[in-house]
PDB file of C-alpha atoms and ligand atoms in Angstrom:
ATOM      1  CA  UNK A   1     105.120  76.019  92.419  1.00  0.00           C
ATOM      2  CA  UNK A   2     106.656  77.887  95.645  1.00  0.00           C
ATOM      3  CA  UNK A   3     105.210  80.738  97.531  1.00  0.00           C
ATOM      4  CA  UNK A   4     106.260  84.573  96.219  1.00  0.00           C
ATOM      5  CA  UNK A   5     103.641  85.912  98.846  1.00  0.00           C
ATOM      6  CA  UNK A   6     101.269  85.279 101.971  1.00  0.00           C
ATOM      7  CA  UNK A   7      98.852  87.699 103.068  1.00  0.00           C
ATOM      8  CA  UNK A   8      95.771  87.710 105.061  1.00  0.00           C
ATOM      9  CA  UNK A   9      93.535  90.353 102.608  1.00  0.00           C
ATOM     10  CA  UNK A  10      90.615  91.895 102.596  1.00  0.00           C
ATOM     11  CA  UNK A  11      88.568  91.152  99.470  1.00  0.00           C
ATOM     12  CA  UNK A  12      85.682  92.598  97.200  1.00  0.00           C
ATOM     13  CA  UNK A  13      83.255  89.999  95.910  1.00  0.00           C
ATOM     14  CA  UNK A  14      83.870  90.366  91.566  1.00  0.00           C
ATOM     15  CA  UNK A  15      80.126  89.857  91.384  1.00  0.00           C
ATOM     16  CA  UNK A  16      80.465  87.463  88.157  1.00  0.00           C
ATOM     17  CA  UNK A  17      76.573  87.117  88.035  1.00  0.00           C
ATOM     18  CA  UNK A  18      74.015  90.449  88.001  1.00  0.00           C
ATOM     19  CA  UNK A  19      72.649  89.371  91.198  1.00  0.00           C
ATOM     20  CA  UNK A  20      76.015  88.303  93.332  1.00  0.00           C
ATOM     21  CA  UNK A  21      76.177  90.561  96.562  1.00  0.00           C
ATOM     22  CA  UNK A  22      78.367  93.354  97.519  1.00  0.00           C
ATOM     23  CA  UNK A  23      80.545  92.268 100.619  1.00  0.00           C
ATOM     24  CA  UNK A  24      83.786  92.108 101.739  1.00  0.00           C
ATOM     25  CA  UNK A  25      85.447  89.079 102.785  1.00  0.00           C
ATOM     26  CA  UNK A  26      89.198  88.007 104.800  1.00  0.00           C
ATOM     27  CA  UNK A  27      91.034  85.800 102.618  1.00  0.00           C
ATOM     28  CA  UNK A  28      94.368  84.353 102.608  1.00  0.00           C
ATOM     29  CA  UNK A  29      96.183  85.173  99.546  1.00  0.00           C
ATOM     30  CA  UNK A  30      98.980  83.079  98.391  1.00  0.00           C
ATOM     31  CA  UNK A  31     101.201  84.277  95.131  1.00  0.00           C
ATOM     32  CA  UNK A  32     103.080  81.659  93.075  1.00  0.00           C
ATOM     33  CA  UNK A  33     105.050  81.946  89.466  1.00  0.00           C
ATOM     34  CA  UNK A  34     101.624  80.802  87.837  1.00  0.00           C
ATOM     35  CA  UNK A  35      98.835  80.914  90.382  1.00  0.00           C
ATOM     36  CA  UNK A  36      97.035  84.189  92.474  1.00  0.00           C
ATOM     37  CA  UNK A  37      95.150  81.823  94.780  1.00  0.00           C
ATOM     38  CA  UNK A  38      92.686  82.594  97.575  1.00  0.00           C
ATOM     39  CA  UNK A  39      91.749  80.361 100.826  1.00  0.00           C
ATOM     40  CA  UNK A  40      88.695  80.503 103.295  1.00  0.00           C
ATOM     41  CA  UNK A  41      90.791  81.135 106.838  1.00  0.00           C
ATOM     42  CA  UNK A  42      90.332  79.945 110.384  1.00  0.00           C
ATOM     43  CA  UNK A  43      91.873  83.268 112.273  1.00  0.00           C
ATOM     44  CA  UNK A  44      91.078  81.583 115.800  1.00  0.00           C
ATOM     45  CA  UNK A  45      93.669  78.617 114.766  1.00  0.00           C
ATOM     46  CA  UNK A  46      95.379  79.738 112.211  1.00  0.00           C
ATOM     47  CA  UNK A  47      94.763  77.901 109.629  1.00  0.00           C
ATOM     48  CA  UNK A  48      93.781  77.683 105.698  1.00  0.00           C
ATOM     49  CA  UNK A  49      90.769  76.260 104.910  1.00  0.00           C
ATOM     50  CA  UNK A  50      88.840  75.843 101.978  1.00  0.00           C
ATOM     51  CA  UNK A  51      90.071  77.784  98.042  1.00  0.00           C
ATOM     52  CA  UNK A  52      87.431  79.989  97.220  1.00  0.00           C
ATOM     53  CA  UNK A  53      89.280  81.123  93.750  1.00  0.00           C
ATOM     54  CA  UNK A  54      92.377  81.388  91.584  1.00  0.00           C
ATOM     55  CA  UNK A  55      93.711  83.691  89.448  1.00  0.00           C
ATOM     56  CA  UNK A  56      96.221  82.315  85.710  1.00  0.00           C
ATOM     57  CA  UNK A  57      99.101  84.775  86.217  1.00  0.00           C
ATOM     58  CA  UNK A  58      99.297  84.750  82.315  1.00  0.00           C
ATOM     59  CA  UNK A  59      95.812  86.114  82.483  1.00  0.00           C
ATOM     60  CA  UNK A  60      96.371  89.276  84.675  1.00  0.00           C
ATOM     61  CA  UNK A  61      96.736  92.659  81.982  1.00  0.00           C
ATOM     62  CA  UNK A  62      97.277  95.800  85.197  1.00  0.00           C
ATOM     63  CA  UNK A  63      97.968  95.319  88.554  1.00  0.00           C
ATOM     64  CA  UNK A  64      97.643  98.817  90.143  1.00  0.00           C
ATOM     65  CA  UNK A  65      96.334 100.636  93.061  1.00  0.00           C
ATOM     66  CA  UNK A  66      92.765 102.202  93.528  1.00  0.00           C
ATOM     67  CA  UNK A  67      91.692 105.424  94.950  1.00  0.00           C
ATOM     68  CA  UNK A  68      90.721 105.494  97.939  1.00  0.00           C
ATOM     69  CA  UNK A  69      87.014 105.618  98.322  1.00  0.00           C
ATOM     70  CA  UNK A  70      86.441 109.225  99.839  1.00  0.00           C
ATOM     71  CA  UNK A  71      84.748 107.392 102.897  1.00  0.00           C
ATOM     72  CA  UNK A  72      86.509 104.089 103.168  1.00  0.00           C
ATOM     73  CA  UNK A  73      86.444 102.349 106.268  1.00  0.00           C
ATOM     74  CA  UNK A  74      90.350 101.887 107.704  1.00  0.00           C
ATOM     75  CA  UNK A  75      90.200  98.977 106.991  1.00  0.00           C
ATOM     76  CA  UNK A  76      89.535 100.013 103.081  1.00  0.00           C
ATOM     77  CA  UNK A  77      92.336 102.752 102.703  1.00  0.00           C
ATOM     78  CA  UNK A  78      95.190 101.032 100.492  1.00  0.00           C
ATOM     79  CA  UNK A  79      93.029  99.068  97.884  1.00  0.00           C
ATOM     80  CA  UNK A  80      94.915  97.517  95.071  1.00  0.00           C
ATOM     81  CA  UNK A  81      93.466  96.399  91.405  1.00  0.00           C
ATOM     82  CA  UNK A  82      94.064  93.003  89.636  1.00  0.00           C
ATOM     83  CA  UNK A  83      92.689  93.095  85.870  1.00  0.00           C
ATOM     84  CA  UNK A  84      92.043  89.635  83.883  1.00  0.00           C
ATOM     85  CA  UNK A  85      89.315  88.723  81.670  1.00  0.00           C
ATOM     86  CA  UNK A  86      87.069  88.046  84.744  1.00  0.00           C
ATOM     87  CA  UNK A  87      87.217  91.384  85.493  1.00  0.00           C
ATOM     88  CA  UNK A  88      88.342  93.782  88.189  1.00  0.00           C
ATOM     89  CA  UNK A  89      89.323  91.975  91.708  1.00  0.00           C
ATOM     90  CA  UNK A  90      89.559  94.536  94.156  1.00  0.00           C
ATOM     91  CA  UNK A  91      92.272  94.004  96.978  1.00  0.00           C
ATOM     92  CA  UNK A  92      92.603  95.970 100.494  1.00  0.00           C
ATOM     93  CA  UNK A  93      95.909  95.790 102.203  1.00  0.00           C
ATOM     94  CA  UNK A  94      96.899  96.633 105.524  1.00  0.00           C
ATOM     95  CA  UNK A  95      98.903  99.370 105.305  1.00  0.00           C
ATOM     96  CA  UNK A  96     100.797 101.245 101.686  1.00  0.00           C
ATOM     97  CA  UNK A  97     103.727  99.405 102.761  1.00  0.00           C
ATOM     98  CA  UNK A  98     102.353  96.074 102.291  1.00  0.00           C
ATOM     99  CA  UNK A  99     100.043  97.393  98.804  1.00  0.00           C
ATOM    100  CA  UNK A 100     103.723  98.429  97.081  1.00  0.00           C
ATOM    101  CA  UNK A 101     105.320  95.206  97.897  1.00  0.00           C
ATOM    102  CA  UNK A 102     101.843  92.967  96.462  1.00  0.00           C
ATOM    103  CA  UNK A 103     102.592  95.128  93.500  1.00  0.00           C
ATOM    104  CA  UNK A 104     106.015  95.411  93.459  1.00  0.00           C
ATOM    105  CA  UNK A 105     106.198  91.573  92.868  1.00  0.00           C
ATOM    106  CA  UNK A 106     103.030  91.389  91.113  1.00  0.00           C
ATOM    107  CA  UNK A 107     104.192  93.317  88.075  1.00  0.00           C
ATOM    108  CA  UNK A 108     107.653  91.056  88.468  1.00  0.00           C
ATOM    109  CA  UNK A 109     105.322  88.296  87.010  1.00  0.00           C
ATOM    110  CA  UNK A 110     103.049  89.171  84.960  1.00  0.00           C
ATOM    111  CA  UNK A 111     105.973  91.453  83.009  1.00  0.00           C
ATOM    112  CA  UNK A 112     106.006  89.307  80.171  1.00  0.00           C
ATOM    113  CA  UNK A 113     101.942  88.799  79.686  1.00  0.00           C
ATOM    114  CA  UNK A 114     100.467  89.791  76.191  1.00  0.00           C
ATOM    115  CA  UNK A 115      97.466  92.365  76.319  1.00  0.00           C
ATOM    116  CA  UNK A 116      98.952  94.150  78.914  1.00  0.00           C
ATOM    117  CA  UNK A 117      97.077  97.263  79.394  1.00  0.00           C
ATOM    118  CA  UNK A 118      98.160 100.635  78.539  1.00  0.00           C
ATOM    119  CA  UNK A 119      95.313 102.254  80.251  1.00  0.00           C
ATOM    120  CA  UNK A 120      93.252 101.488  83.586  1.00  0.00           C
ATOM    121  CA  UNK A 121      90.564 103.192  85.421  1.00  0.00           C
ATOM    122  CA  UNK A 122      92.331 104.993  88.601  1.00  0.00           C
ATOM    123  CA  UNK A 123      88.630 104.671  90.767  1.00  0.00           C
ATOM    124  CA  UNK A 124      86.464 101.684  91.453  1.00  0.00           C
ATOM    125  CA  UNK A 125      83.983 100.065  89.296  1.00  0.00           C
ATOM    126  CA  UNK A 126      81.008 100.794  91.061  1.00  0.00           C
ATOM    127  CA  UNK A 127      77.213 100.829  91.009  1.00  0.00           C
ATOM    128  CA  UNK A 128      77.795 100.138  87.469  1.00  0.00           C
ATOM    129  CA  UNK A 129      79.500 102.379  86.738  1.00  0.00           C
ATOM    130  CA  UNK A 130      83.273 103.669  86.327  1.00  0.00           C
ATOM    131  CA  UNK A 131      83.874 106.337  89.423  1.00  0.00           C
ATOM    132  CA  UNK A 132      87.033 107.819  87.681  1.00  0.00           C
ATOM    133  CA  UNK A 133      84.997 108.128  83.768  1.00  0.00           C
ATOM    134  CA  UNK A 134      81.634 107.627  84.280  1.00  0.00           C
ATOM    135  CA  UNK A 135      81.634 105.406  81.652  1.00  0.00           C
ATOM    136  CA  UNK A 136      78.545 102.161  82.046  1.00  0.00           C
ATOM    137  CA  UNK A 137      79.917  99.052  80.545  1.00  0.00           C
ATOM    138  CA  UNK A 138      82.798  97.082  82.513  1.00  0.00           C
ATOM    139  CA  UNK A 139      84.653  96.303  79.744  1.00  0.00           C
ATOM    140  CA  UNK A 140      85.182 100.230  78.287  1.00  0.00           C
ATOM    141  CA  UNK A 141      89.070 101.257  77.985  1.00  0.00           C
ATOM    142  CA  UNK A 142      90.780 102.636  80.440  1.00  0.00           C
ATOM    143  CA  UNK A 143      90.781 106.803  81.086  1.00  0.00           C
ATOM    144  CA  UNK A 144      94.046 106.944  82.234  1.00  0.00           C
ATOM    145  CA  UNK A 145      97.563 106.719  80.624  1.00  0.00           C
ATOM    146  CA  UNK A 146      99.797 104.162  82.707  1.00  0.00           C
ATOM    147  CA  UNK A 147     103.263 105.593  83.341  1.00  0.00           C
ATOM    148  CA  UNK A 148     106.117 102.954  82.153  1.00  0.00           C
TER     149      UNK A 148
HETATM  150  C1  4IP B 201      80.267  85.732  97.863  1.00  0.00           C
HETATM  151  O1  4IP B 201      79.437  86.328  98.522  1.00  0.00           O
HETATM  152  C2  4IP B 201      81.472  85.993  97.944  1.00  0.00           C
HETATM  153  O2  4IP B 201      81.494  87.388  98.477  1.00  0.00           O
HETATM  154  C3  4IP B 201      82.524  85.119  97.274  1.00  0.00           C
HETATM  155  O3  4IP B 201      83.560  85.533  97.041  1.00  0.00           O
HETATM  156  C4  4IP B 201      82.092  86.538  95.933  1.00  0.00           C
HETATM  157  O4  4IP B 201      82.998  85.293  94.847  1.00  0.00           O
HETATM  158  C5  4IP B 201      80.870  85.645  95.241  1.00  0.00           C
HETATM  159  O5  4IP B 201      80.783  87.180  94.183  1.00  0.00           O
HETATM  160  C6  4IP B 201      79.779  86.360  96.039  1.00  0.00           C
HETATM  161  O6  4IP B 201      78.402  86.284  95.796  1.00  0.00           O
HETATM  162  P1  4IP B 201      78.495  85.606  99.626  1.00  0.00           P
HETATM  163  O7  4IP B 201      79.057  84.655 100.428  1.00  0.00           O
HETATM  164  O8  4IP B 201      77.673  86.253 100.362  1.00  0.00           O
HETATM  165  O9  4IP B 201      77.690  84.620  98.964  1.00  0.00           O
HETATM  166  P2  4IP B 201      84.536  84.355  97.834  1.00  0.00           P
HETATM  167  O10 4IP B 201      84.988  83.405  96.977  1.00  0.00           O
HETATM  168  O11 4IP B 201      86.474  85.265  98.322  1.00  0.00           O
HETATM  169  O12 4IP B 201      83.965  83.587  99.638  1.00  0.00           O
HETATM  170  P3  4IP B 201      84.319  86.138  94.084  1.00  0.00           P
HETATM  171  O13 4IP B 201      84.345  85.675  92.779  1.00  0.00           O
HETATM  172  O14 4IP B 201      84.284  87.217  94.341  1.00  0.00           O
HETATM  173  O15 4IP B 201      85.746  84.809  94.674  1.00  0.00           O
HETATM  174  P4  4IP B 201      80.073  85.847  93.193  1.00  0.00           P
HETATM  175  O16 4IP B 201      80.536  86.794  91.550  1.00  0.00           O
HETATM  176  O17 4IP B 201      81.900  84.613  91.862  1.00  0.00           O
HETATM  177  O18 4IP B 201      79.415  85.351  92.616  1.00  0.00           O
HETATM  178 ZN1   ZN B 202      87.964 104.888  84.479  1.00  0.00          ZN
END
């Protein structure tokens, strides 16, 4: 379907396997009404390369900012999270403006989803723990109530 937004973001690896590395990749993100997809991107040629991943919009349970890590490098100052059945997808915008725009649009496209979360984790899942509440289960219930 039709493109709603398109942007190059840094993303954190989702670590779907226990052995997956923790790394950050620049990807071209494309949002449509039914999918958020990210692609490998040739910066020099300004061209889209292979599809790296897709999140179905109807699987999304929460879209929110994430608290910036205490000593985050410049390129990781404006994180946001997309929670879906696989867990959290962490994306880093270049500015608060762009982050706001994406969160706003994403919240709009997911607004009729079932099982939208009433609570979330304001900090990262890192080193096997939610940094906000120290819970050690990835699926653990959020520790902060979402403002409507
Ligand atoms: C990869 O690391 C990339 O970060 C992948 O991101 C990521 O997949 C992989 O995590 C991770 O192992 P290497 O490239 O060093 O192998 P991308 O798909 O953007 O290239 P995600 O799931 O984050 O897309 P796992 O957990 O999927 O293996
Ligand atoms: Zn928490």
